[in-house]
Amino acid sequence: MAAPDIDRFASEEKRNLALGGHVGFDSLPDQLVSKSVYQGFCFNILCVGETGIGKSTLMNTLFNTTFENEETSHYENGVRLRPRTYDLQESNVSLKLTIVDSVGFGDQINKDESYRPIVNYIDAQFENYLQEELKIKRSLYNYHDTRIHACLYFIAPTGHSLKSLDLVTMKKLDSKVNIIPIIAKADTVSKSELHKFKIKIMSELVSNGVQIYQFPTDDEAVAEINSIMNAHLPFAVVGSTEEVKVGNKLVRARQYPWGVVQVENESHCDFVKLREMLIRVNMEDLREQTHTRHYELYRRCKLEEMGFKDTDPDSQPFSLQETYEAKRKEFLSELQRKEEEMRQMFVSKVKETEAELKEKERELHEKFEHLKKSSQEEKRKVDEKRKELEEEINAFNRRKVAVETLQSQSLQATSQQPLKKDKDRKN
């Protein structure tokens, strides 16, 4: 079938037909639910905030359990991401939960690059998923999706304004992840100050162009509650796993000398609102937004970098096969060019090495000749010295013989004189 015919049929108006009886495809939602429950779900949360601001405590409070926590100091050399994955079960629903902690965030004197490890981690998870998608034999069915679905950004309860580090980091992250700003340890700020602080935070985010996650209002079932909750952002939360007796029941709370701050009391903090929006109402939307918005943006940019496009310069559909062939030809020509460059470089290197070796050989030969001449000169001088020494020894021996001869003659002469005297006396 020709392409124009396909386009004509695709553009035709679809007709609505009445069924003569029950068919059964109305069970599709039930099938999807059963399949999803069987497969299980995954959800990945990134916690960004300074050390000691209460990230681990809030996670324990949100999921009503105790995750393994490793104490960290304020003296980290840099920011590092520490992911931990847990398998949770509630009723017949299983959840693979990954909590990623930003260890050392905001602890350095120079905070200019504090956001970069976080951005690199998010991009790395997108890249892993993209590489799995591009495989010939894919296994997305049982692939552990580690893309970040929600970023809980913990804001210090200063009561004044956002720090420059917070604005820069959220600006770098808003196109890559769903940001939900929360004011940590909200029990350290009065209600009036907290209300002003929330207004100040939202105005600063808007004026700096930071796009935070807005709870969706297009679904009629949750539109009303989500629109109300959007007005409460950022949530002011308090976390605690300790149970305190209030009246006749035990509640999770923080005990102070002046009273008790109940975690799940909406008049005390926004913890219930956060849990409701993050887990009970919008968890699936967070997952969907991550895939359809943030991941698609990353995927599109990466594929465009690789040379893939939807249309050619004439606005005609761009074939994947044509793109592959074009990229293959481009790659082969680039490979040949690099091979030729490497060959030329190799030849030039060989010539340079040969010239260096010849120069070294010439220098060695000259050095050898010089040493040879020096050795011969030294040998000649040694021979001359030996001859002189031998002559001196011979002369010395001759003088010695002469001296010994004179000494013997003088001895003989002195021995003969007494004999003559004796003879003369006798005569």
XYZ file of N, CA, C and O in Angstrom, residues 293-379:
348
model
N 7.970 13.317 30.386
C 8.483 14.682 30.282
C 10.000 14.741 30.433
O 10.725 15.089 29.491
N 10.515 14.353 31.592
C 11.942 14.529 31.854
C 12.793 13.535 31.049
O 13.794 13.937 30.440
N 12.381 12.273 31.049
C 13.170 11.300 30.287
C 13.070 11.557 28.790
O 14.068 11.442 28.065
N 11.885 11.918 28.308
C 11.724 12.192 26.884
C 12.588 13.379 26.444
O 13.135 13.380 25.344
N 12.700 14.382 27.304
C 13.562 15.525 26.988
C 15.017 15.076 26.877
O 15.732 15.448 25.930
N 15.455 14.261 27.842
C 16.839 13.752 27.800
C 17.055 12.878 26.571
O 18.063 13.005 25.874
N 16.078 11.998 26.297
C 16.194 11.075 25.160
C 16.254 11.850 23.844
O 17.064 11.533 22.961
N 15.389 12.866 23.704
C 15.374 13.640 22.470
C 16.709 14.350 22.255
O 17.260 14.333 21.147
N 17.235 14.958 23.306
C 18.515 15.680 23.181
C 19.645 14.721 22.825
O 20.498 15.039 21.986
N 19.672 13.542 23.450
C 20.739 12.580 23.162
C 20.644 12.063 21.736
O 21.661 11.940 21.043
N 19.426 11.749 21.273
C 19.275 11.240 19.912
C 19.591 12.313 18.877
O 20.146 12.016 17.812
N 19.245 13.569 19.174
C 19.604 14.648 18.259
C 21.112 14.836 18.205
O 21.678 15.130 17.154
N 21.783 14.649 19.354
C 23.238 14.712 19.356
C 23.833 13.598 18.494
O 24.871 13.781 17.856
N 23.169 12.451 18.474
C 23.636 11.319 17.675
C 23.273 11.455 16.204
O 23.669 10.640 15.377
N 22.481 12.494 15.846
C 22.138 12.741 14.451
C 20.769 12.256 14.032
O 20.403 12.369 12.862
N 19.967 11.730 14.958
C 18.629 11.251 14.618
C 17.631 12.405 14.673
O 17.660 13.221 15.599
N 16.759 12.457 13.668
C 15.723 13.492 13.605
C 14.419 12.866 13.130
O 14.413 11.809 12.510
N 13.304 13.546 13.438
C 12.003 13.058 12.989
C 11.744 13.410 11.535
O 11.071 12.686 10.819
N 12.272 14.551 11.072
C 12.068 14.989 9.689
C 13.386 15.439 9.100
O 14.296 15.852 9.830
N 13.474 15.372 7.765
C 14.659 15.858 7.070
C 14.472 17.342 6.754
O 13.441 17.934 7.081
N 15.465 17.998 6.116
C 15.311 19.438 5.813
C 14.088 19.778 4.981
O 13.618 20.917 5.009
N 13.529 18.808 4.227
C 12.335 19.065 3.413
C 11.043 18.749 4.153
O 9.984 18.606 3.556
N 11.138 18.571 5.491
C 9.982 18.256 6.350
C 9.341 16.924 5.984
O 8.154 16.719 6.221
N 10.111 16.029 5.413
C 9.631 14.692 5.118
C 10.014 13.755 6.276
O 11.017 13.973 6.946
N 9.189 12.737 6.523
C 9.542 11.800 7.598
C 10.932 11.222 7.390
O 11.312 10.843 6.285
N 11.665 11.173 8.475
C 13.055 10.717 8.406
C 13.102 9.242 8.783
O 12.727 8.852 9.882
N 13.550 8.426 7.845
C 13.596 6.986 8.069
C 14.747 6.636 9.006
O 15.860 7.151 8.875
N 14.474 5.720 9.932
C 15.521 5.248 10.835
C 16.618 4.529 10.061
O 17.803 4.657 10.358
N 16.187 3.771 9.033
C 17.168 3.067 8.209
C 18.079 4.055 7.479
O 19.293 3.886 7.425
N 17.462 5.132 6.915
C 18.267 6.130 6.234
C 19.213 6.830 7.212
O 20.369 7.104 6.891
N 18.697 7.121 8.386
C 19.538 7.756 9.398
C 20.703 6.857 9.768
O 21.855 7.306 9.883
N 20.382 5.568 9.926
C 21.446 4.617 10.280
C 22.490 4.532 9.171
O 23.702 4.557 9.439
N 22.023 4.447 7.927
C 22.965 4.358 6.805
C 23.813 5.621 6.707
O 25.026 5.558 6.461
N 23.168 6.786 6.884
C 23.918 8.041 6.822
C 24.952 8.114 7.930
O 26.111 8.502 7.699
N 24.531 7.728 9.150
C 25.472 7.742 10.269
C 26.580 6.718 10.057
O 27.737 6.953 10.418
N 26.220 5.570 9.445
C 27.234 4.539 9.195
C 28.273 5.049 8.188
O 29.482 4.867 8.384
N 27.785 5.687 7.099
C 28.720 6.241 6.108
C 29.587 7.330 6.744
O 30.801 7.395 6.503
N 28.933 8.169 7.524
C 29.686 9.232 8.189
C 30.736 8.644 9.126
O 31.883 9.108 9.180
N 30.336 7.589 9.837
C 31.269 6.947 10.762
C 32.432 6.300 10.011
O 33.599 6.412 10.415
N 32.106 5.606 8.888
C 33.161 4.948 8.122
C 34.126 5.960 7.522
O 35.351 5.742 7.531
N 33.563 7.062 6.976
C 34.451 8.088 6.420
C 35.308 8.717 7.512
O 36.507 8.962 7.307
N 34.706 8.936 8.670
C 35.473 9.479 9.795
C 36.540 8.491 10.246
O 37.678 8.871 10.571
N 36.167 7.198 10.224
C 37.124 6.161 10.612
C 38.289 6.111 9.629
O 39.459 6.016 10.035
N 37.974 6.182 8.326
C 39.034 6.181 7.323
C 39.933 7.404 7.468
O 41.161 7.303 7.337
N 39.299 8.547 7.723
C 40.092 9.765 7.898
C 41.033 9.630 9.091
O 42.224 9.973 9.006
N 40.496 9.095 10.182
C 41.333 8.921 11.370
C 42.416 7.875 11.136
O 43.548 8.016 11.621
N 42.075 6.801 10.376
C 43.085 5.799 10.047
C 44.214 6.411 9.227
O 45.394 6.126 9.456
N 43.830 7.258 8.246
C 44.847 7.910 7.422
C 45.698 8.853 8.272
O 46.935 8.890 8.126
N 45.027 9.588 9.162
C 45.779 10.465 10.054
C 46.734 9.667 10.934
O 47.896 10.054 11.120
N 46.242 8.539 11.452
C 47.090 7.703 12.301
C 48.240 7.111 11.497
O 49.372 7.008 11.998
N 47.962 6.722 10.226
C 49.020 6.159 9.396
C 50.094 7.210 9.115
O 51.295 6.942 9.229
N 49.627 8.433 8.749
C 50.580 9.507 8.507
C 51.368 9.836 9.776
O 52.586 10.062 9.735
N 50.657 9.845 10.874
C 51.322 10.112 12.140
C 52.341 9.019 12.458
O 53.456 9.289 12.925
N 51.950 7.752 12.157
C 52.851 6.639 12.419
C 54.102 6.741 11.538
O 55.234 6.550 12.010
N 53.885 7.072 10.252
C 55.026 7.207 9.345
C 55.954 8.322 9.802
O 57.182 8.173 9.835
N 55.352 9.465 10.155
C 56.175 10.581 10.615
C 56.912 10.231 11.903
O 58.093 10.581 12.069
N 56.240 9.505 12.784
C 56.881 9.090 14.023
C 58.034 8.137 13.743
O 59.101 8.210 14.375
N 57.809 7.196 12.785
C 58.875 6.256 12.424
C 60.068 7.004 11.854
O 61.232 6.727 12.200
N 59.791 7.980 10.971
C 60.890 8.756 10.393
C 61.630 9.549 11.468
O 62.863 9.611 11.471
N 60.853 10.157 12.357
C 61.489 10.898 13.445
C 62.338 9.977 14.308
O 63.457 10.323 14.691
N 61.809 8.781 14.576
C 62.554 7.820 15.398
C 63.809 7.355 14.674
O 64.883 7.222 15.296
N 63.693 7.099 13.365
C 64.868 6.698 12.597
C 65.925 7.791 12.607
O 67.125 7.516 12.782
N 65.495 9.043 12.402
C 66.452 10.151 12.433
C 67.119 10.262 13.797
O 68.342 10.466 13.895
N 66.283 10.106 14.864
C 66.849 10.164 16.215
C 67.841 9.026 16.440
O 68.913 9.230 17.037
N 67.496 7.824 15.954
C 68.397 6.680 16.131
C 69.707 6.886 15.367
O 70.792 6.563 15.858
N 69.600 7.419 14.130
C 70.808 7.679 13.352
C 71.668 8.724 14.035
O 72.899 8.612 14.078
N 71.035 9.772 14.562
C 71.776 10.802 15.279
C 72.464 10.218 16.509
O 73.632 10.508 16.791
N 71.719 9.366 17.222
C 72.308 8.715 18.396
C 73.471 7.821 17.976
O 74.511 7.771 18.672
N 73.281 7.092 16.843
C 74.352 6.216 16.366
C 75.586 7.031 15.992
O 76.728 6.641 16.300
N 75.363 8.176 15.304
C 76.495 9.025 14.931
C 77.206 9.548 16.175
O 78.445 9.539 16.256
N 76.408 10.001 17.154
C 77.017 10.496 18.386
C 77.793 9.402 19.101
O 78.897 9.643 19.622
N 77.229 8.178 19.120
C 77.940 7.064 19.760
C 79.237 6.741 19.025
O 80.269 6.431 19.651
N 79.163 6.771 17.670
C 80.362 6.485 16.882
C 81.442 7.538 17.150
O 82.635 7.187 17.341
N 81.035 8.823 17.161
C 82.003 9.876 17.449
C 82.578 9.715 18.856
O 83.787 9.892 19.061
N 81.723 9.369 19.777
C 82.191 9.170 21.146
C 83.158 7.995 21.225
O 84.183 8.050 21.934
N 82.826 6.932 20.452
C 83.702 5.762 20.446
C 85.064 6.115 19.860
O 86.117 5.738 20.395
N 85.064 6.867 18.722
C 86.321 7.259 18.104
C 87.126 8.144 19.038
O 88.364 8.003 19.152
N 86.411 9.058 19.699
C 87.107 9.930 20.640
C 87.728 9.120 21.779
O 88.898 9.344 22.157
N 86.952 8.182 22.305
C 87.472 7.342 23.383
C 88.630 6.478 22.893
O 89.607 6.237 23.620
N 88.510 6.000 21.627
C 89.585 5.174 21.064
C 90.874 5.978 20.957
O 91.963 5.508 21.333
N 90.758 7.217 20.398
C 91.936 8.063 20.288
C 92.495 8.395 21.663
O 93.723 8.388 21.877
N 91.622 8.693 22.585
C 92.077 9.003 23.949
C 92.804 7.813 24.547
O 93.850 7.963 25.208
N 92.262 6.602 24.299
C 92.900 5.392 24.829
C 94.277 5.174 24.209
O 95.245 4.831 24.904
N 94.355 5.383 22.883
C 95.646 5.213 22.215
C 96.650 6.232 22.718
O 97.846 5.911 22.933
N 96.192 7.483 22.905
C 97.097 8.512 23.425
C 97.570 8.173 24.826
O 98.760 8.324 25.156
N 96.629 7.699 25.631
C 97.007 7.298 26.989
C 97.981 6.132 26.972
O 98.942 6.092 27.761
N 97.732 5.178 26.052
C 98.639 4.023 25.940
C 100.029 4.471 25.518
O 101.052 3.989 26.042
